[in-house]
Amino acid sequence: MNRSTTTVAQSAVKTKKSSYFRSRWNAPLAGYLFISPWLIGFLALTAYPLFLSLYYSFTDYTLMQPIKWVGTRNYERIFTADPKFIQSAKVTFTYVLASVPLKLIAALLVAMILSKAVKGISFYRTAIYFPSLIGGSIGVSLLWRNIFGIDGVFNKLIGVFGFEGKGWITSPDTALGTLILLTVWQFGSTMVIFLAGLKQIPNDLYEASSVDGASKVTQFFRITLPMLSPILYFNLIMAVIGAFQMFTSAFVITNGGPMNSTYVYAMYLYERAFSRYEMGYASALAWIMLVAIVAATLLISYTSKYWVFYETDTGGKKRK
Amino acid sequence: MTTTLKWKPAFRHLFMILFSLIMVYPVLWWIGASLKDSTELGSPSIFPTAPQWSNFTKGWNSVPGHTFTDFYLNTFGLEFAVIIATLLSCTLVAFGFARLDFPLKNFWFSILMLTLMMPGQVLIIPQYTLFYQLGWVNTYLPFIIPHLLAGGAGGSFFVFLLIQFIRGVPRELDESAKIDGCSWFGIFWRIVMPLAFPAIVTVTIFCFLWNWDDFLGHLLYINSVDKYTVGLALRMINDSQSAQEWGQLLAMSLVSIVPATIVFMFLQKYFVEGIATTGIKG
């Protein structure tokens, strides 16, 4: 993207007139004036708070009382004497590891089927996208709570097929599953991105490979997946970052229960900070979350050189 | 060979129709359930035997001292302010990044890209203490001011989306305007902004949707019922009512997704473009 900017700029310099205007118009002040809202916002509402919360994490701070420096005590307590931290971290990891792959796989499979169905594609796309349009709202969380309740419609539906119902939301072993299902139900927006990516793959690749006798399975692993891998990579990272911060549905549908089986990390953070006003302790929790998210992102980008393929690459599957 | 060619698309369509129905069934059931009597709420049928329109009228007035009219006015007022703030700030910033040269531009641009991935929850505590000290708790300022500074729910995404779009606007237009004596602001306002209209619509849509669903933010900063947004009001009747009034609760929840649905129905083109070009999530 920067490359194209410079080439346009260079071509502009070539003519004498515009070189005059370049010197006159490209004053650094104008640039900074234009980006100043973002720059002030970044410094005051992102960078400064980030360091502020790092500082808080080494203190006792309850909003009302003066800040008291306590060194690494918050972190020591979190890692040695906080069963709720262990529980909420476990729940969140389970949620991330289950919901992200399921959502991406569903999105990819349906996108592949849909990329071939030419007639009616806009109808299917609308139907499948709609849940992700509304899925993050309180309204849908309340709907979910009703559907999967003991008297809910889900039990009636499986009863038709002879399965015995249960309180899906009130049983510790299935409650998180219903929340994961709610997330996977919203795979539509990811699917739309994959669908756009699939359309970009040149048809010649498939034609040439089928002339060479490649099977559908081979084509999928050797053409579709590699060509789609940059999009998959981007979506994987954004889905992981989003899943780590899951809050609304756990808060509204199950309120962390039963028996803390859906007590996600963000809920614990919220409780410490805004029910007990332990801002120092909660900031330490927040920084641990940040480190976990950064570590996950780095891990994914480290592995990306083995599976993400860019068209500008020459030759084989693996890059240097 | 010919039979497989005919059967495959048919099978694919059958599968897709069934699959789409499964995806949409909860919503269709929801519409029916909002009109159901509490005794038949568990029934899988989409159609209520006797539509209970009172679910809507009673639900609308189920918060003592208020009606949902108040909550919708609050939410739309907040949305309006936030959208205006976003459009003002994000377009200026995006124009600066896309068109002007200034020292450290690439550095700031990479910072912008990094903030795209910034987990917002890490910032809620320090931001809360800042806004608390400024006396902004229980006002709408913690939503409006960050958006005015190209931040808030999705701010960096919007800037990025607009930068990508403005880069596609031919530079020759700028050059000729400069020769005619147009200032940078003039180029921004008279040339680039009108051409960036599709991107501006996309930003408006997503700004609306993400703020509508910004439940955690509303929960943190809005305390008094007379400032409640629709989401907070729904949560309140969910917490306070017994299981008897599920019909009303589902009716009010259903109404709360109507604005997003209307926006989607009328502006679908911009949705798909916005999602597909930037990988924004819906």
XYZ file of C-alpha atoms in Angstrom:
602
model
C 0.000 0.000 0.000
C 2.883 2.332 0.747
C 4.491 1.270 -2.462
C 1.578 2.560 -4.531
C 1.615 5.857 -2.665
C 5.244 6.512 -3.457
C 4.884 5.604 -7.102
C 2.006 8.016 -7.495
C 3.979 10.660 -5.670
C 7.043 10.033 -7.842
C 5.047 10.338 -11.027
C 3.678 13.589 -9.697
C 7.181 14.941 -9.098
C 8.092 14.357 -12.709
C 6.055 17.293 -13.942
C 7.467 20.659 -12.949
C 4.169 22.169 -11.905
C 3.328 19.549 -9.346
C 6.836 19.565 -7.861
C 6.236 23.216 -7.051
C 2.957 22.342 -5.434
C 4.442 19.399 -3.582
C 6.881 21.613 -1.744
C 4.219 24.151 -1.027
C 1.436 21.831 -0.012
C 3.054 18.938 1.775
C 3.774 20.865 4.926
C 4.168 18.460 7.856
C 1.849 20.646 9.885
C -1.128 19.930 7.632
C -0.611 16.192 7.961
C -0.437 16.339 11.711
C -3.466 18.613 11.808
C -5.505 16.046 9.888
C -4.482 13.093 12.027
C -4.568 15.054 15.290
C -7.935 13.647 16.499
C -6.598 10.130 16.243
C -3.180 11.083 17.618
C -4.662 12.771 20.695
C -7.063 9.869 21.136
C -4.278 7.328 20.833
C -2.028 9.112 23.326
C -4.743 9.997 25.866
C -7.121 7.036 25.578
C -4.897 4.124 24.537
C -1.194 4.646 25.253
C -1.532 6.511 28.533
C -4.254 4.177 29.932
C -2.154 1.191 28.934
C 0.747 2.368 31.088
C -1.632 3.580 33.765
C -3.095 0.100 34.092
C 0.395 -1.411 34.232
C 1.108 0.949 37.121
C -2.226 0.153 38.812
C -1.426 -3.539 38.621
C 1.364 -2.974 41.167
C -0.912 -1.066 43.546
C -3.934 -1.247 45.775
C -6.482 1.128 44.287
C -10.191 1.332 45.068
C -11.119 4.681 43.409
C -12.069 6.210 46.782
C -8.813 5.754 48.655
C -5.334 6.949 47.681
C -3.221 4.582 45.607
C -0.900 2.323 47.585
C 2.140 0.671 45.961
C 2.260 -3.042 46.762
C 4.913 -4.305 44.363
C 4.206 -7.673 42.753
C 1.741 -8.759 45.448
C -1.286 -8.740 43.114
C 0.463 -11.002 40.620
C 1.721 -13.333 43.367
C -1.800 -13.725 44.713
C -3.272 -14.306 41.287
C -0.849 -17.077 40.446
C -0.631 -18.761 43.844
C -3.840 -18.213 45.777
C -6.702 -17.455 43.405
C -8.879 -20.424 42.412
C -11.257 -18.116 40.523
C -8.392 -16.986 38.283
C -7.544 -20.616 37.460
C -11.216 -21.424 36.840
C -11.938 -18.396 34.649
C -8.732 -18.907 32.653
C -9.698 -22.549 32.088
C -13.197 -21.618 30.949
C -11.876 -18.960 28.589
C -9.237 -21.251 27.066
C -11.855 -23.950 26.545
C -14.149 -21.417 24.948
C -11.411 -20.057 22.636
C -10.157 -23.519 21.630
C -13.667 -24.792 20.873
C -15.473 -21.795 19.408
C -12.772 -20.403 17.113
C -11.983 -23.588 15.110
C -15.658 -24.584 14.925
C -16.674 -21.158 13.688
C -13.915 -20.986 11.068
C -14.506 -24.539 9.817
C -18.269 -23.949 9.525
C -17.620 -20.677 7.695
C -15.164 -22.289 5.272
C -17.330 -25.340 4.514
C -20.485 -23.350 3.869
C -18.571 -20.753 1.860
C -17.234 -23.523 -0.378
C -20.679 -24.978 -0.980
C -22.116 -21.525 -1.547
C -19.360 -20.467 -3.957
C -20.648 -23.144 -6.349
C -24.385 -22.571 -5.966
C -24.924 -19.696 -8.353
C -28.714 -19.506 -8.207
C -30.157 -18.256 -4.968
C -26.766 -17.328 -3.519
C -27.998 -13.988 -2.184
C -30.907 -15.679 -0.390
C -28.648 -18.229 1.303
C -26.070 -15.605 2.127
C -28.681 -13.398 3.769
C -30.128 -16.270 5.793
C -26.713 -17.349 7.019
C -25.388 -13.856 7.627
C -28.414 -12.696 9.601
C -27.520 -14.468 12.895
C -24.139 -12.738 13.004
C -25.852 -9.396 12.459
C -27.954 -9.734 15.589
C -26.026 -12.352 17.568
C -24.039 -9.980 19.766
C -27.125 -8.284 21.170
C -28.737 -8.721 24.559
C -31.945 -9.681 22.803
C -30.438 -12.817 21.280
C -28.800 -13.760 24.574
C -32.229 -13.677 26.207
C -33.659 -15.749 23.352
C -30.913 -18.323 23.867
C -31.615 -18.486 27.573
C -35.218 -19.354 26.800
C -34.552 -21.833 23.977
C -32.096 -23.910 26.002
C -33.922 -23.702 29.324
C -35.471 -26.790 30.908
C -38.894 -25.928 29.422
C -37.337 -24.513 26.292
C -38.113 -25.303 22.697
C -34.835 -27.191 22.185
C -35.943 -29.899 24.609
C -39.312 -30.164 22.864
C -37.585 -30.502 19.492
C -35.204 -33.266 20.535
C -38.091 -34.900 22.387
C -39.707 -35.472 18.984
C -36.711 -37.649 18.071
C -36.885 -39.503 21.371
C -34.023 -37.780 23.170
C -34.449 -36.800 26.749
C -34.188 -33.099 27.485
C -32.342 -31.425 30.287
C -31.615 -27.945 31.569
C -28.826 -27.188 29.093
C -28.063 -23.855 30.708
C -28.422 -25.054 34.280
C -26.140 -28.116 33.933
C -22.427 -27.403 34.518
C -21.329 -29.794 31.780
C -23.441 -28.305 28.973
C -23.787 -24.610 29.859
C -20.557 -23.560 28.151
C -21.573 -25.650 25.150
C -24.706 -23.571 24.626
C -22.594 -20.395 24.658
C -20.166 -21.920 22.158
C -23.117 -22.876 19.972
C -24.349 -19.279 20.089
C -20.923 -18.119 18.873
C -20.699 -20.715 16.120
C -24.235 -19.832 14.980
C -22.774 -16.420 14.087
C -20.269 -17.718 11.538
C -22.005 -15.795 8.739
C -19.783 -12.724 8.696
C -16.644 -14.870 8.512
C -18.282 -16.860 5.741
C -18.916 -13.705 3.714
C -15.199 -12.895 3.955
C -14.252 -16.411 2.841
C -16.771 -16.230 0.015
C -15.124 -13.048 -1.255
C -11.729 -14.762 -0.977
C -12.869 -17.865 -2.859
C -14.067 -15.719 -5.749
C -10.539 -14.318 -6.080
C -9.005 -17.729 -6.790
C -8.445 -17.989 -10.569
C -10.452 -20.783 -12.161
C -7.462 -21.734 -14.362
C -5.800 -23.287 -11.331
C -8.627 -25.759 -10.886
C -8.907 -26.441 -14.617
C -5.189 -27.024 -15.027
C -5.021 -29.309 -12.008
C -8.008 -31.397 -13.090
C -6.358 -31.856 -16.496
C -3.386 -33.191 -14.538
C -5.771 -35.598 -12.781
C -5.978 -33.967 -9.355
C -8.897 -35.080 -7.188
C -11.274 -32.704 -5.423
C -9.554 -33.411 -2.119
C -6.120 -32.679 -3.559
C -7.473 -29.500 -5.122
C -8.829 -28.388 -1.769
C -5.539 -28.904 0.059
C -3.230 -27.775 -2.747
C -5.208 -24.898 -4.246
C -8.137 -23.683 -2.143
C -6.495 -23.734 1.277
C -3.170 -22.164 0.239
C -4.893 -19.473 -1.822
C -7.259 -18.682 1.030
C -4.632 -18.920 3.768
C -3.903 -15.159 4.143
C -7.620 -14.531 4.751
C -7.822 -17.517 7.069
C -4.812 -16.202 8.973
C -6.326 -12.754 9.468
C -9.666 -14.202 10.555
C -8.033 -16.648 12.923
C -6.198 -13.862 14.733
C -9.242 -11.598 14.954
C -11.454 -14.487 16.124
C -8.972 -15.469 18.843
C -8.671 -11.890 20.111
C -12.468 -11.578 20.150
C -13.016 -14.923 21.879
C -10.610 -14.093 24.694
C -12.804 -11.101 25.538
C -16.159 -12.893 25.449
C -18.461 -11.264 27.997
C -22.058 -10.395 27.075
C -23.550 -13.837 26.496
C -21.890 -15.367 29.579
C -23.046 -12.429 31.660
C -26.641 -12.423 30.423
C -27.383 -16.085 29.672
C -25.676 -17.905 32.540
C -24.157 -15.151 34.685
C -21.036 -17.298 34.985
C -22.893 -20.262 36.444
C -23.746 -23.009 37.077
C -20.862 -23.793 39.420
C -18.671 -21.259 37.588
C -18.714 -23.445 34.470
C -19.187 -20.387 32.241
C -17.268 -17.945 34.413
C -15.197 -16.425 31.624
C -12.117 -14.333 32.300
C -13.791 -11.055 31.325
C -16.507 -11.671 33.899
C -13.937 -12.189 36.616
C -12.190 -9.000 35.521
C -15.512 -7.157 35.615
C -16.397 -8.491 39.044
C -13.052 -7.560 40.609
C -13.035 -4.103 39.069
C -16.660 -3.015 39.187
C -18.334 -5.033 41.935
C -15.463 -4.974 44.408
C -13.665 -1.893 43.034
C -10.276 -3.611 43.355
C -8.823 -1.670 40.435
C -5.219 -2.678 41.181
C -5.928 -6.396 41.312
C -8.202 -6.191 38.266
C -5.514 -4.310 36.316
C -3.099 -7.141 37.026
C -5.738 -9.537 35.657
C -6.122 -7.317 32.589
C -2.389 -7.314 31.919
C -2.248 -11.085 32.209
C -5.027 -11.199 29.630
C -3.091 -8.842 27.351
C 0.045 -10.987 27.637
C -1.998 -14.122 26.895
C -3.576 -12.522 23.810
C -0.232 -11.212 22.544
C 1.340 -14.635 23.128
C -1.476 -16.359 21.221
C -1.158 -13.858 18.361
C 2.611 -14.288 18.194
C 2.240 -18.073 18.263
C -0.183 -17.944 15.341
C 2.025 -15.571 13.357
C 5.073 -17.710 14.106
C 3.364 -20.795 12.700
C 2.023 -18.776 9.764
C 5.219 -19.196 7.755
C 4.438 -22.899 7.503
C 0.881 -22.558 6.296
C 0.186 -19.050 5.028
C 0.910 -18.681 1.342
C 1.227 -15.359 -0.443
C 0.827 -15.111 -4.171
C 4.029 -13.115 -4.510
C 5.939 -16.158 -3.227
C 7.832 -18.042 -5.849
C 7.883 -21.784 -5.969
C 7.082 -24.289 -3.255
C 4.746 -24.414 -0.331
C 7.237 -23.345 2.284
C 8.863 -19.980 2.437
C 12.335 -19.364 3.733
C -21.895 -38.523 -16.135
C -24.920 -36.476 -17.155
C -26.927 -37.673 -14.159
C -24.234 -36.623 -11.687
C -24.124 -33.214 -13.330
C -27.844 -32.798 -12.782
C -28.012 -34.290 -9.333
C -25.142 -32.445 -7.736
C -26.577 -28.903 -7.971
C -29.992 -30.163 -6.884
C -28.518 -31.879 -3.865
C -26.475 -28.788 -3.073
C -29.554 -26.575 -3.186
C -31.526 -28.985 -1.032
C -28.755 -29.009 1.526
C -28.457 -25.214 1.470
C -32.207 -24.707 1.857
C -32.322 -27.060 4.838
C -29.241 -25.506 6.340
C -30.553 -21.947 5.890
C -33.815 -22.960 7.545
C -31.952 -24.361 10.548
C -29.957 -21.152 10.789
C -33.042 -18.937 10.635
C -35.399 -21.163 12.627
C -34.495 -19.637 16.040
C -35.364 -16.184 14.698
C -38.640 -17.335 13.112
C -39.546 -19.144 16.300
C -38.685 -15.981 18.227
C -41.167 -13.942 16.168
C -43.885 -16.485 16.927
C -42.911 -16.841 20.571
C -43.170 -13.101 21.137
C -46.902 -13.476 20.478
C -47.386 -16.634 22.506
C -49.144 -17.249 25.752
C -46.771 -18.430 28.494
C -48.394 -21.894 28.453
C -47.417 -22.611 24.851
C -43.990 -20.926 24.884
C -42.120 -24.234 24.807
C -43.898 -25.369 21.645
C -41.630 -25.716 18.576
C -44.374 -24.346 16.334
C -43.626 -20.974 14.830
C -47.257 -19.885 14.860
C -49.038 -18.947 18.076
C -52.543 -20.362 18.463
C -53.930 -17.053 19.721
C -51.613 -14.061 19.175
C -51.065 -12.185 22.436
C -50.446 -8.637 21.261
C -50.480 -7.655 24.912
C -46.938 -9.098 25.198
C -45.782 -6.041 23.283
C -47.952 -3.443 24.986
C -47.311 -4.769 28.486
C -43.636 -5.345 27.783
C -43.266 -1.815 26.469
C -44.450 -0.493 29.850
C -42.850 -3.158 32.040
C -40.240 -0.870 33.600
C -41.935 1.113 36.391
C -41.876 4.864 35.769
C -40.596 4.499 32.215
C -41.622 3.130 28.861
C -39.393 1.692 26.188
C -39.993 4.912 24.258
C -37.585 6.581 26.696
C -34.954 3.890 26.250
C -35.188 4.007 22.470
C -34.918 7.799 22.491
C -31.858 7.530 24.747
C -30.220 4.936 22.541
C -30.951 6.738 19.286
C -29.719 10.023 20.763
C -26.489 8.379 21.858
C -26.119 6.675 18.490
C -26.666 9.936 16.635
C -23.983 11.758 18.637
C -21.527 8.898 18.334
C -22.015 8.529 14.581
C -21.529 12.255 13.938
C -18.402 12.232 16.121
C -17.031 9.194 14.294
C -17.648 10.605 10.835
C -16.052 13.945 11.696
C -12.900 12.485 13.175
C -12.328 9.312 11.150
C -12.671 10.956 7.742
C -10.154 13.694 8.628
C -7.666 11.195 10.013
C -8.075 8.828 7.090
C -7.544 11.670 4.611
C -4.377 12.676 6.448
C -2.967 9.164 6.285
C -4.062 8.497 2.726
C -3.068 11.774 1.081
C -0.547 13.823 3.041
C 3.138 13.298 3.713
C 4.494 14.110 7.121
C 7.393 12.942 9.274
C 6.883 9.596 11.059
C 3.813 8.847 8.956
C 4.696 5.186 8.518
C 5.398 4.847 12.207
C 1.990 6.237 13.162
C 0.328 4.125 10.514
C 1.812 0.950 11.992
C 0.623 2.084 15.423
C -2.856 2.501 13.941
C -2.683 -1.026 12.566
C -1.606 -2.302 15.978
C -4.544 -0.619 17.699
C -6.825 -2.580 15.348
C -5.834 -5.631 17.368
C -5.847 -3.940 20.757
C -8.084 -5.907 23.134
C -10.418 -3.232 24.485
C -10.895 -4.911 27.844
C -7.320 -4.182 28.841
C -8.175 -0.484 28.683
C -11.539 -0.424 30.454
C -10.141 -0.016 33.978
C -7.735 2.889 33.364
C -10.277 4.560 31.055
C -12.922 4.160 33.716
C -10.695 5.775 36.367
C -9.937 8.646 33.958
C -13.593 9.266 33.145
C -14.489 8.826 36.798
C -12.045 11.548 37.810
C -13.432 13.812 35.096
C -16.936 13.252 36.483
C -18.149 11.655 33.271
C -19.659 8.534 34.807
C -23.408 8.377 34.233
C -23.169 10.667 31.213
C -22.786 9.786 27.545
C -19.405 11.524 27.302
C -17.373 8.288 27.766
C -18.883 7.197 24.437
C -18.925 10.475 22.512
C -15.455 11.822 23.343
C -13.518 8.663 22.332
C -15.424 8.592 19.042
C -14.627 12.264 18.505
C -10.970 11.203 18.776
C -11.333 8.430 16.177
C -11.529 5.806 18.913
C -14.374 4.089 20.727
C -16.092 0.982 19.407
C -14.341 0.239 16.106
C -12.612 3.619 15.613
C -9.367 2.232 14.198
C -11.336 -0.043 11.896
C -13.213 2.898 10.473
C -10.040 4.893 9.900
C -8.451 1.892 8.190
C -11.506 1.283 6.010
C -11.617 4.933 4.943
C -7.860 5.022 4.242
C -8.215 2.000 1.966
C -11.092 3.651 0.155
C -9.475 7.084 -0.222
C -6.341 5.458 -1.639
C -8.541 4.244 -4.466
C -9.655 7.785 -5.345
C -7.456 9.020 -8.248
C -4.781 11.503 -7.162
C -5.098 13.430 -10.419
C -8.242 14.993 -8.965
C -6.221 16.419 -6.049
C -3.534 17.715 -8.356
C -5.921 19.618 -10.567
C -7.727 21.037 -7.555
C -4.402 22.213 -6.121
C -3.595 23.972 -9.354
C -6.947 25.712 -9.106
C -5.888 26.942 -5.685
C -7.773 24.571 -3.490
C -6.500 24.039 0.063
C -5.977 20.604 1.617
C -9.180 21.019 3.533
C -10.922 22.001 0.311
C -9.657 18.858 -1.402
C -10.806 16.809 1.564
C -14.218 18.396 1.771
C -15.076 19.057 -1.877
C -13.379 16.211 -3.701
C -12.516 13.231 -1.550
C -15.500 13.233 0.805
C -18.200 13.161 -1.896
C -16.337 10.351 -3.664
C -15.907 8.406 -0.417
C -19.665 8.290 0.125
C -19.975 4.469 -0.064
C -17.257 4.038 2.562
C -18.926 6.643 4.766
C -22.202 4.710 4.596
C -20.374 1.514 5.579
C -18.732 3.262 8.531
C -22.078 4.685 9.636
C -23.706 1.251 9.536
C -21.035 -0.494 11.556
C -20.706 2.379 14.009
C -24.438 2.121 14.599
C -24.418 -1.652 15.052
C -21.376 -1.887 17.299
C -22.581 0.864 19.582
C -26.021 -0.707 19.733
C -24.381 -3.900 21.007
C -21.759 -2.242 23.230
C -23.375 -3.748 26.305
C -20.293 -3.755 28.548
C -19.666 -0.063 27.879
C -23.254 0.883 28.672
C -23.172 -1.304 31.769
C -20.060 0.447 33.071
C -20.903 4.060 32.443
C -24.695 4.406 32.620
C -26.139 3.997 36.092
C -29.459 5.804 36.304
C -32.558 4.298 34.728
C -33.565 7.550 33.021
C -30.366 7.326 30.934
C -30.630 3.591 30.239
C -30.156 2.261 26.746
C -32.376 -0.489 25.315
C -29.859 -3.219 26.176
C -29.657 -2.165 29.813
C -33.436 -1.950 30.061
C -33.778 -5.474 28.675
C -31.288 -6.766 31.181
C -33.176 -5.021 33.949
C -36.517 -6.640 33.141
C -34.707 -9.948 32.650
C -33.249 -9.705 36.153
C -36.379 -8.428 37.852
C -39.184 -10.457 36.323
C -40.195 -13.966 37.185
C -40.359 -16.713 34.576
C -44.053 -15.928 34.008
C -43.390 -12.986 31.694
C -41.139 -14.679 29.125
C -43.549 -13.658 26.384
C -43.083 -9.966 27.177
C -39.326 -10.350 27.513
C -39.048 -12.098 24.150
C -41.324 -9.475 22.576
C -39.151 -6.609 23.837
C -35.936 -8.421 22.834
C -37.368 -8.908 19.370
C -38.130 -5.200 19.022
C -34.527 -4.445 20.039
C -33.136 -6.162 16.942
C -35.524 -4.401 14.552
C -33.281 -1.338 13.943
C -30.296 -3.499 12.959
C -32.543 -5.599 10.727
C -33.976 -2.552 8.954
C -30.500 -1.107 8.388
C -29.392 -4.446 7.010
C -32.365 -4.840 4.683
C -31.997 -1.447 3.093
C -28.216 -1.163 2.969
C -27.195 -4.757 2.341
C -24.900 -3.779 -0.515
C -22.710 -1.671 1.767
C -22.592 -4.430 4.361
C -21.191 -7.073 2.101
C -18.697 -4.631 0.592
C -17.545 -3.449 3.976
C -17.087 -6.960 5.309
C -15.422 -8.331 2.243
C -12.978 -5.494 1.617
C -11.659 -5.046 5.126
C -12.409 -8.289 6.908
C -14.494 -6.337 9.395
C -16.712 -8.580 11.448
C -20.458 -8.105 11.380
